Amino acid sequence: MHSAKTILFVGILFISTLSLAQKVSFYGFIENAETGERLPGATIYFQNIQKGIVANQYGYFATVLEKGNYEARVSFAGYKPLTCLLKINADTMMVFGLHTVMLKEVNIVSEQESISRNPIETVKLNLQQLREIPPFLGEYDIMKGLALSPGINTGTEGSSGLFVRGGTPDQNLILLDGARIYNNAHLFGFISVFNPEAIQDAELIKNGFPARYGGRLSSVVNVTMKEGSNKRNQSVFSISPISSQFTIEGPVKNEKSSFLISGRQPMQV
């Protein structure tokens, strides 16, 4: 009986040793074939056994396989996959080199759409709208009309400078038909230089203004003047406690061109 147990134990030990002998180590590195740089996260997939391994941060991989033949696919993003047939009968160390793939240029062509947009951060004001606002000492002023928009104030009472969302008046870009205006105030800031009778409209952009308006931090005020009447001559004169102003316009020749002359003068203090 004792002899039979010994034979059984030896048999189990032999089978276990034989089974372990069928397992071998497979390890190595995956790298760039041109530079030798290791490729962390590269993968090896054994297609016939549906098993895969991933290289560590040093491009190193290791696994245990049974002896035999394997069809392996080595891949990494941006590199050409490598497919090879491996015959592994013992502990094996291999280095796989992958070649980079030159991606083809992608051209995206789209037709430009004509979209009219009025952003929420843009305020437009014309003469008709300005006349609906109570005047200051009998004067309509385009800058004071814009100052009634959300996020804007004029600082001290009566000032024509705009403080847009915490900025100062010198951080605003003010344009008159594309020409930059450096001082837009009359009479110590009580009124602006713009004669409302000569203004077509004014646009205030509080943020996100186009790059062509670059150079200022707070806002852009783009004032557009009238082109002048090409039908008939007409003039407007007005006087108030703080200023006097005039606008003269009319046709030049055969209703094809026109002129406009305008001025605004504050009262002397």
CSV table of C-alpha atoms in Angstrom, one decimal:
chain,number,residue,atom,x,y,z
A,1,MET,CA,0.0,0.0,0.0
A,2,HIS,CA,2.8,2.4,0.9
A,3,SER,CA,4.5,1.6,-2.4
A,4,ALA,CA,1.4,2.5,-4.3
A,5,LYS,CA,1.1,5.9,-2.6
A,6,THR,CA,4.7,6.6,-3.4
A,7,ILE,CA,4.2,5.8,-7.1
A,8,LEU,CA,1.0,8.0,-7.2
A,9,PHE,CA,2.8,10.9,-5.6
A,10,VAL,CA,5.7,10.6,-8.1
A,11,GLY,CA,3.3,10.4,-11.0
A,12,ILE,CA,1.4,13.6,-9.9
A,13,LEU,CA,4.7,15.4,-9.4
A,14,PHE,CA,5.9,14.3,-12.9
A,15,ILE,CA,2.7,15.5,-14.5
A,16,SER,CA,2.9,18.9,-12.7
A,17,THR,CA,6.5,19.3,-13.8
A,18,LEU,CA,5.6,18.4,-17.3
A,19,SER,CA,2.7,20.9,-17.3
A,20,LEU,CA,5.0,23.7,-16.0
A,21,ALA,CA,7.5,22.8,-18.7
A,22,GLN,CA,4.9,23.6,-21.3
A,23,LYS,CA,4.8,27.3,-20.2
A,24,VAL,CA,7.5,29.7,-21.4
A,25,SER,CA,8.1,33.4,-20.8
A,26,PHE,CA,7.8,35.9,-23.7
A,27,TYR,CA,9.0,39.4,-23.1
A,28,GLY,CA,10.8,42.3,-24.7
A,29,PHE,CA,10.3,45.9,-25.9
A,30,ILE,CA,8.3,47.8,-28.6
A,31,GLU,CA,10.1,50.8,-30.1
A,32,ASN,CA,10.2,53.2,-33.0
A,33,ALA,CA,12.1,51.5,-35.8
A,34,GLU,CA,13.8,54.7,-36.9
A,35,THR,CA,14.8,56.3,-33.6
A,36,GLY,CA,14.7,53.4,-31.1
A,37,GLU,CA,12.4,55.4,-28.9
A,38,ARG,CA,10.3,53.1,-26.7
A,39,LEU,CA,6.5,53.2,-27.3
A,40,PRO,CA,4.6,53.1,-24.0
A,41,GLY,CA,1.1,51.7,-24.3
A,42,ALA,CA,1.8,49.7,-27.5
A,43,THR,CA,-0.1,46.4,-27.8
A,44,ILE,CA,0.5,42.9,-28.9
A,45,TYR,CA,-2.5,40.8,-29.9
A,46,PHE,CA,-2.2,37.0,-30.4
A,47,GLN,CA,-4.9,36.4,-32.9
A,48,ASN,CA,-5.1,32.6,-32.7
A,49,ILE,CA,-5.7,32.6,-28.9
A,50,GLN,CA,-7.4,36.0,-28.7
A,51,LYS,CA,-5.2,37.3,-26.0
A,52,GLY,CA,-3.4,40.6,-25.8
A,53,ILE,CA,-0.8,42.4,-23.7
A,54,VAL,CA,0.1,46.1,-23.3
A,55,ALA,CA,3.5,47.6,-22.9
A,56,ASN,CA,4.2,49.6,-19.8
A,57,GLN,CA,5.5,53.2,-19.7
A,58,TYR,CA,9.0,52.0,-20.8
A,59,GLY,CA,7.7,50.1,-23.8
A,60,TYR,CA,8.4,46.8,-22.0
A,61,PHE,CA,6.0,43.8,-22.2
A,62,ALA,CA,6.0,40.4,-20.6
A,63,THR,CA,3.7,37.4,-20.5
A,64,VAL,CA,3.6,33.6,-20.1
A,65,LEU,CA,2.6,31.5,-23.1
A,66,GLU,CA,2.4,27.8,-23.9
A,67,LYS,CA,4.9,26.5,-26.3
A,68,GLY,CA,3.7,26.7,-29.9
A,69,ASN,CA,3.1,29.0,-32.9
A,70,TYR,CA,1.4,32.3,-32.6
A,71,GLU,CA,0.2,34.9,-35.1
A,72,ALA,CA,0.9,38.3,-33.4
A,73,ARG,CA,-0.1,41.8,-34.3
A,74,VAL,CA,1.9,44.6,-32.8
A,75,SER,CA,0.3,48.1,-33.0
A,76,PHE,CA,0.5,51.6,-31.7
A,77,ALA,CA,-1.3,54.8,-32.6
A,78,GLY,CA,0.4,56.7,-35.5
A,79,TYR,CA,2.5,53.7,-36.5
A,80,LYS,CA,2.0,51.0,-39.2
A,81,PRO,CA,0.8,47.7,-37.5
A,82,LEU,CA,3.2,44.8,-37.7
A,83,THR,CA,1.9,41.2,-38.2
A,84,CYS,CA,4.3,38.3,-37.7
A,85,LEU,CA,4.3,34.5,-37.1
A,86,LEU,CA,6.1,33.6,-33.9
A,87,LYS,CA,7.4,30.1,-33.0
A,88,ILE,CA,7.9,30.0,-29.2
A,89,ASN,CA,9.4,26.9,-27.7
A,90,ALA,CA,11.5,28.4,-24.9
A,91,ASP,CA,11.8,31.6,-22.9
A,92,THR,CA,12.0,34.3,-25.6
A,93,MET,CA,13.0,37.9,-25.7
A,94,MET,CA,12.1,40.1,-28.7
A,95,VAL,CA,12.3,43.7,-29.7
A,96,PHE,CA,9.6,44.9,-32.2
A,97,GLY,CA,10.3,48.0,-34.3
A,98,LEU,CA,7.3,49.9,-35.7
A,99,HIS,CA,7.5,52.5,-38.5
A,100,THR,CA,5.6,55.7,-38.4
A,101,VAL,CA,2.7,56.3,-40.8
A,102,MET,CA,2.5,59.5,-42.9
A,103,LEU,CA,-1.1,60.5,-42.8
A,104,LYS,CA,-2.6,61.9,-46.0
A,105,GLU,CA,-3.6,65.5,-46.1
A,106,VAL,CA,-7.3,66.1,-45.5
A,107,ASN,CA,-9.0,69.0,-47.3
A,108,ILE,CA,-12.3,70.2,-46.0
A,109,VAL,CA,-14.1,72.5,-48.4
A,110,SER,CA,-17.3,74.3,-47.4
A,111,GLU,CA,-19.3,77.0,-49.0
A,112,GLN,CA,-19.4,80.2,-47.0
A,113,GLU,CA,-22.8,81.0,-45.7
A,114,SER,CA,-24.1,84.5,-45.5
A,115,ILE,CA,-25.5,84.9,-42.1
A,116,SER,CA,-26.7,88.1,-40.6
A,117,ARG,CA,-26.0,88.1,-36.9
A,118,ASN,CA,-26.7,90.6,-34.2
A,119,PRO,CA,-24.8,89.2,-31.2
A,120,ILE,CA,-26.3,89.7,-27.8
A,121,GLU,CA,-23.3,91.7,-26.8
A,122,THR,CA,-23.9,94.3,-29.6
A,123,VAL,CA,-26.0,97.4,-29.2
A,124,LYS,CA,-27.2,99.4,-32.1
A,125,LEU,CA,-28.8,102.9,-31.9
A,126,ASN,CA,-30.1,105.2,-34.6
A,127,LEU,CA,-31.4,108.8,-34.5
A,128,GLN,CA,-35.1,107.7,-34.3
A,129,GLN,CA,-34.3,105.5,-31.3
A,130,LEU,CA,-32.2,108.3,-29.8
A,131,ARG,CA,-35.1,110.8,-29.9
A,132,GLU,CA,-37.2,108.5,-27.8
A,133,ILE,CA,-34.7,109.0,-24.9
A,134,PRO,CA,-35.2,112.0,-22.7
A,135,PRO,CA,-32.5,114.6,-23.7
A,136,PHE,CA,-29.9,116.0,-21.3
A,137,LEU,CA,-30.4,119.8,-21.0
A,138,GLY,CA,-32.2,119.8,-24.3
A,139,GLU,CA,-29.4,117.8,-26.1
A,140,TYR,CA,-29.7,114.4,-27.7
A,141,ASP,CA,-26.3,112.6,-27.4
A,142,ILE,CA,-25.4,109.3,-29.0
A,143,MET,CA,-22.9,108.4,-26.3
A,144,LYS,CA,-25.5,109.0,-23.5
A,145,GLY,CA,-27.9,106.8,-25.4
A,146,LEU,CA,-25.4,104.0,-25.5
A,147,ALA,CA,-24.7,104.4,-21.8
A,148,LEU,CA,-28.2,103.2,-21.0
A,149,SER,CA,-27.3,99.7,-22.2
A,150,PRO,CA,-26.7,96.9,-19.5
A,151,GLY,CA,-23.2,96.7,-18.2
A,152,ILE,CA,-22.3,100.4,-19.0
A,153,ASN,CA,-22.3,103.6,-17.0
A,154,THR,CA,-20.9,107.1,-17.4
A,155,GLY,CA,-19.1,107.4,-14.1
A,156,THR,CA,-19.8,110.9,-12.9
A,157,GLU,CA,-23.1,112.6,-13.7
A,158,GLY,CA,-23.0,114.4,-17.0
A,159,SER,CA,-19.9,112.7,-18.3
A,160,SER,CA,-19.9,111.4,-21.9
A,161,GLY,CA,-17.2,108.8,-21.3
A,162,LEU,CA,-18.3,105.1,-21.2
A,163,PHE,CA,-17.2,102.8,-18.5
A,164,VAL,CA,-17.9,99.3,-20.0
A,165,ARG,CA,-17.9,96.5,-17.5
A,166,GLY,CA,-15.3,98.0,-15.2
A,167,GLY,CA,-13.1,99.4,-17.9
A,168,THR,CA,-12.2,103.1,-18.3
A,169,PRO,CA,-13.1,105.4,-21.2
A,170,ASP,CA,-9.5,105.3,-22.6
A,171,GLN,CA,-10.0,101.5,-23.1
A,172,ASN,CA,-12.7,102.0,-25.6
A,173,LEU,CA,-12.1,102.2,-29.3
A,174,ILE,CA,-14.3,104.9,-30.9
A,175,LEU,CA,-14.5,105.1,-34.7
A,176,LEU,CA,-16.3,107.6,-37.0
A,177,ASP,CA,-16.7,106.0,-40.4
A,178,GLY,CA,-13.6,104.0,-39.7
A,179,ALA,CA,-11.5,106.9,-38.5
A,180,ARG,CA,-10.3,106.7,-34.9
A,181,ILE,CA,-11.5,109.4,-32.5
A,182,TYR,CA,-9.2,110.0,-29.6
A,183,ASN,CA,-11.2,112.6,-27.7
A,184,ASN,CA,-15.0,112.4,-28.0
A,185,ALA,CA,-16.0,114.9,-25.4
A,186,HIS,CA,-17.0,118.6,-25.4
A,187,LEU,CA,-17.5,120.9,-22.4
A,188,PHE,CA,-15.6,118.9,-19.8
A,189,GLY,CA,-17.3,115.7,-20.9
A,190,PHE,CA,-20.9,116.9,-20.6
A,191,ILE,CA,-21.6,116.2,-24.3
A,192,SER,CA,-19.9,114.3,-27.1
A,193,VAL,CA,-18.5,115.7,-30.3
A,194,PHE,CA,-21.0,113.8,-32.4
A,195,ASN,CA,-23.9,115.8,-33.8
A,196,PRO,CA,-26.9,113.4,-33.7
A,197,GLU,CA,-28.5,115.0,-36.8
A,198,ALA,CA,-25.5,113.9,-38.8
A,199,ILE,CA,-25.4,110.3,-37.5
A,200,GLN,CA,-26.9,107.4,-39.3
A,201,ASP,CA,-26.4,104.9,-36.5
A,202,ALA,CA,-24.0,103.8,-33.8
A,203,GLU,CA,-22.9,100.3,-32.9
A,204,LEU,CA,-21.4,99.3,-29.5
A,205,ILE,CA,-19.7,96.0,-29.1
A,206,LYS,CA,-19.1,95.2,-25.5
A,207,ASN,CA,-16.9,92.1,-25.9
A,208,GLY,CA,-15.9,89.5,-28.4
A,209,PHE,CA,-15.3,92.1,-31.1
A,210,PRO,CA,-13.6,91.1,-34.3
A,211,ALA,CA,-9.8,91.2,-34.6
A,212,ARG,CA,-9.9,94.1,-37.0
A,213,TYR,CA,-10.9,96.2,-34.0
A,214,GLY,CA,-8.0,95.1,-31.9
A,215,GLY,CA,-6.1,97.4,-29.7
A,216,ARG,CA,-8.5,98.3,-26.9
A,217,LEU,CA,-9.7,96.3,-23.9
A,218,SER,CA,-13.3,97.3,-23.1
A,219,SER,CA,-15.4,98.0,-26.1
A,220,VAL,CA,-15.7,99.3,-29.7
A,221,VAL,CA,-18.0,102.1,-30.6
A,222,ASN,CA,-18.5,102.4,-34.4
A,223,VAL,CA,-20.3,105.5,-35.5
A,224,THR,CA,-21.6,105.8,-39.1
A,225,MET,CA,-22.5,109.2,-40.5
A,226,LYS,CA,-25.2,110.0,-43.0
A,227,GLU,CA,-24.3,110.1,-46.7
A,228,GLY,CA,-26.3,113.3,-47.2
A,229,SER,CA,-29.5,113.8,-49.2
A,230,ASN,CA,-29.2,113.4,-53.0
A,231,LYS,CA,-32.7,114.6,-53.6
A,232,ARG,CA,-32.9,118.1,-52.2
A,233,ASN,CA,-31.0,120.6,-50.0
A,234,GLN,CA,-32.0,120.7,-46.4
A,235,SER,CA,-30.5,122.0,-43.1
A,236,VAL,CA,-31.0,121.7,-39.4
A,237,PHE,CA,-29.9,124.3,-36.8
A,238,SER,CA,-30.4,124.0,-33.1
A,239,ILE,CA,-29.3,125.7,-29.9
A,240,SER,CA,-29.5,124.6,-26.3
A,241,PRO,CA,-28.2,125.9,-22.9
A,242,ILE,CA,-24.9,124.0,-23.4
A,243,SER,CA,-24.3,123.8,-27.2
A,244,SER,CA,-25.3,124.9,-30.7
A,245,GLN,CA,-25.1,122.7,-33.8
A,246,PHE,CA,-26.0,122.6,-37.5
A,247,THR,CA,-26.2,120.1,-40.3
A,248,ILE,CA,-26.4,121.0,-44.0
A,249,GLU,CA,-26.9,118.4,-46.7
A,250,GLY,CA,-27.9,118.2,-50.4
A,251,PRO,CA,-27.2,116.8,-53.8
A,252,VAL,CA,-24.1,117.7,-55.8
A,253,LYS,CA,-24.9,116.7,-59.4
A,254,ASN,CA,-27.8,114.9,-61.0
A,255,GLU,CA,-28.7,113.0,-57.8
A,256,LYS,CA,-25.6,110.9,-58.2
A,257,SER,CA,-23.6,112.4,-55.3
A,258,SER,CA,-24.3,114.4,-52.2
A,259,PHE,CA,-22.6,116.5,-49.5
A,260,LEU,CA,-23.0,116.8,-45.8
A,261,ILE,CA,-21.5,119.4,-43.5
A,262,SER,CA,-22.1,119.3,-39.8
A,263,GLY,CA,-20.7,121.0,-36.7
A,264,ARG,CA,-21.3,121.1,-32.9
A,265,GLN,CA,-20.0,123.9,-30.7
A,266,PRO,CA,-20.3,123.9,-26.9
A,267,MET,CA,-21.2,127.1,-25.1
A,268,GLN,CA,-18.2,129.0,-23.7
A,269,VAL,CA,-17.9,128.8,-19.9
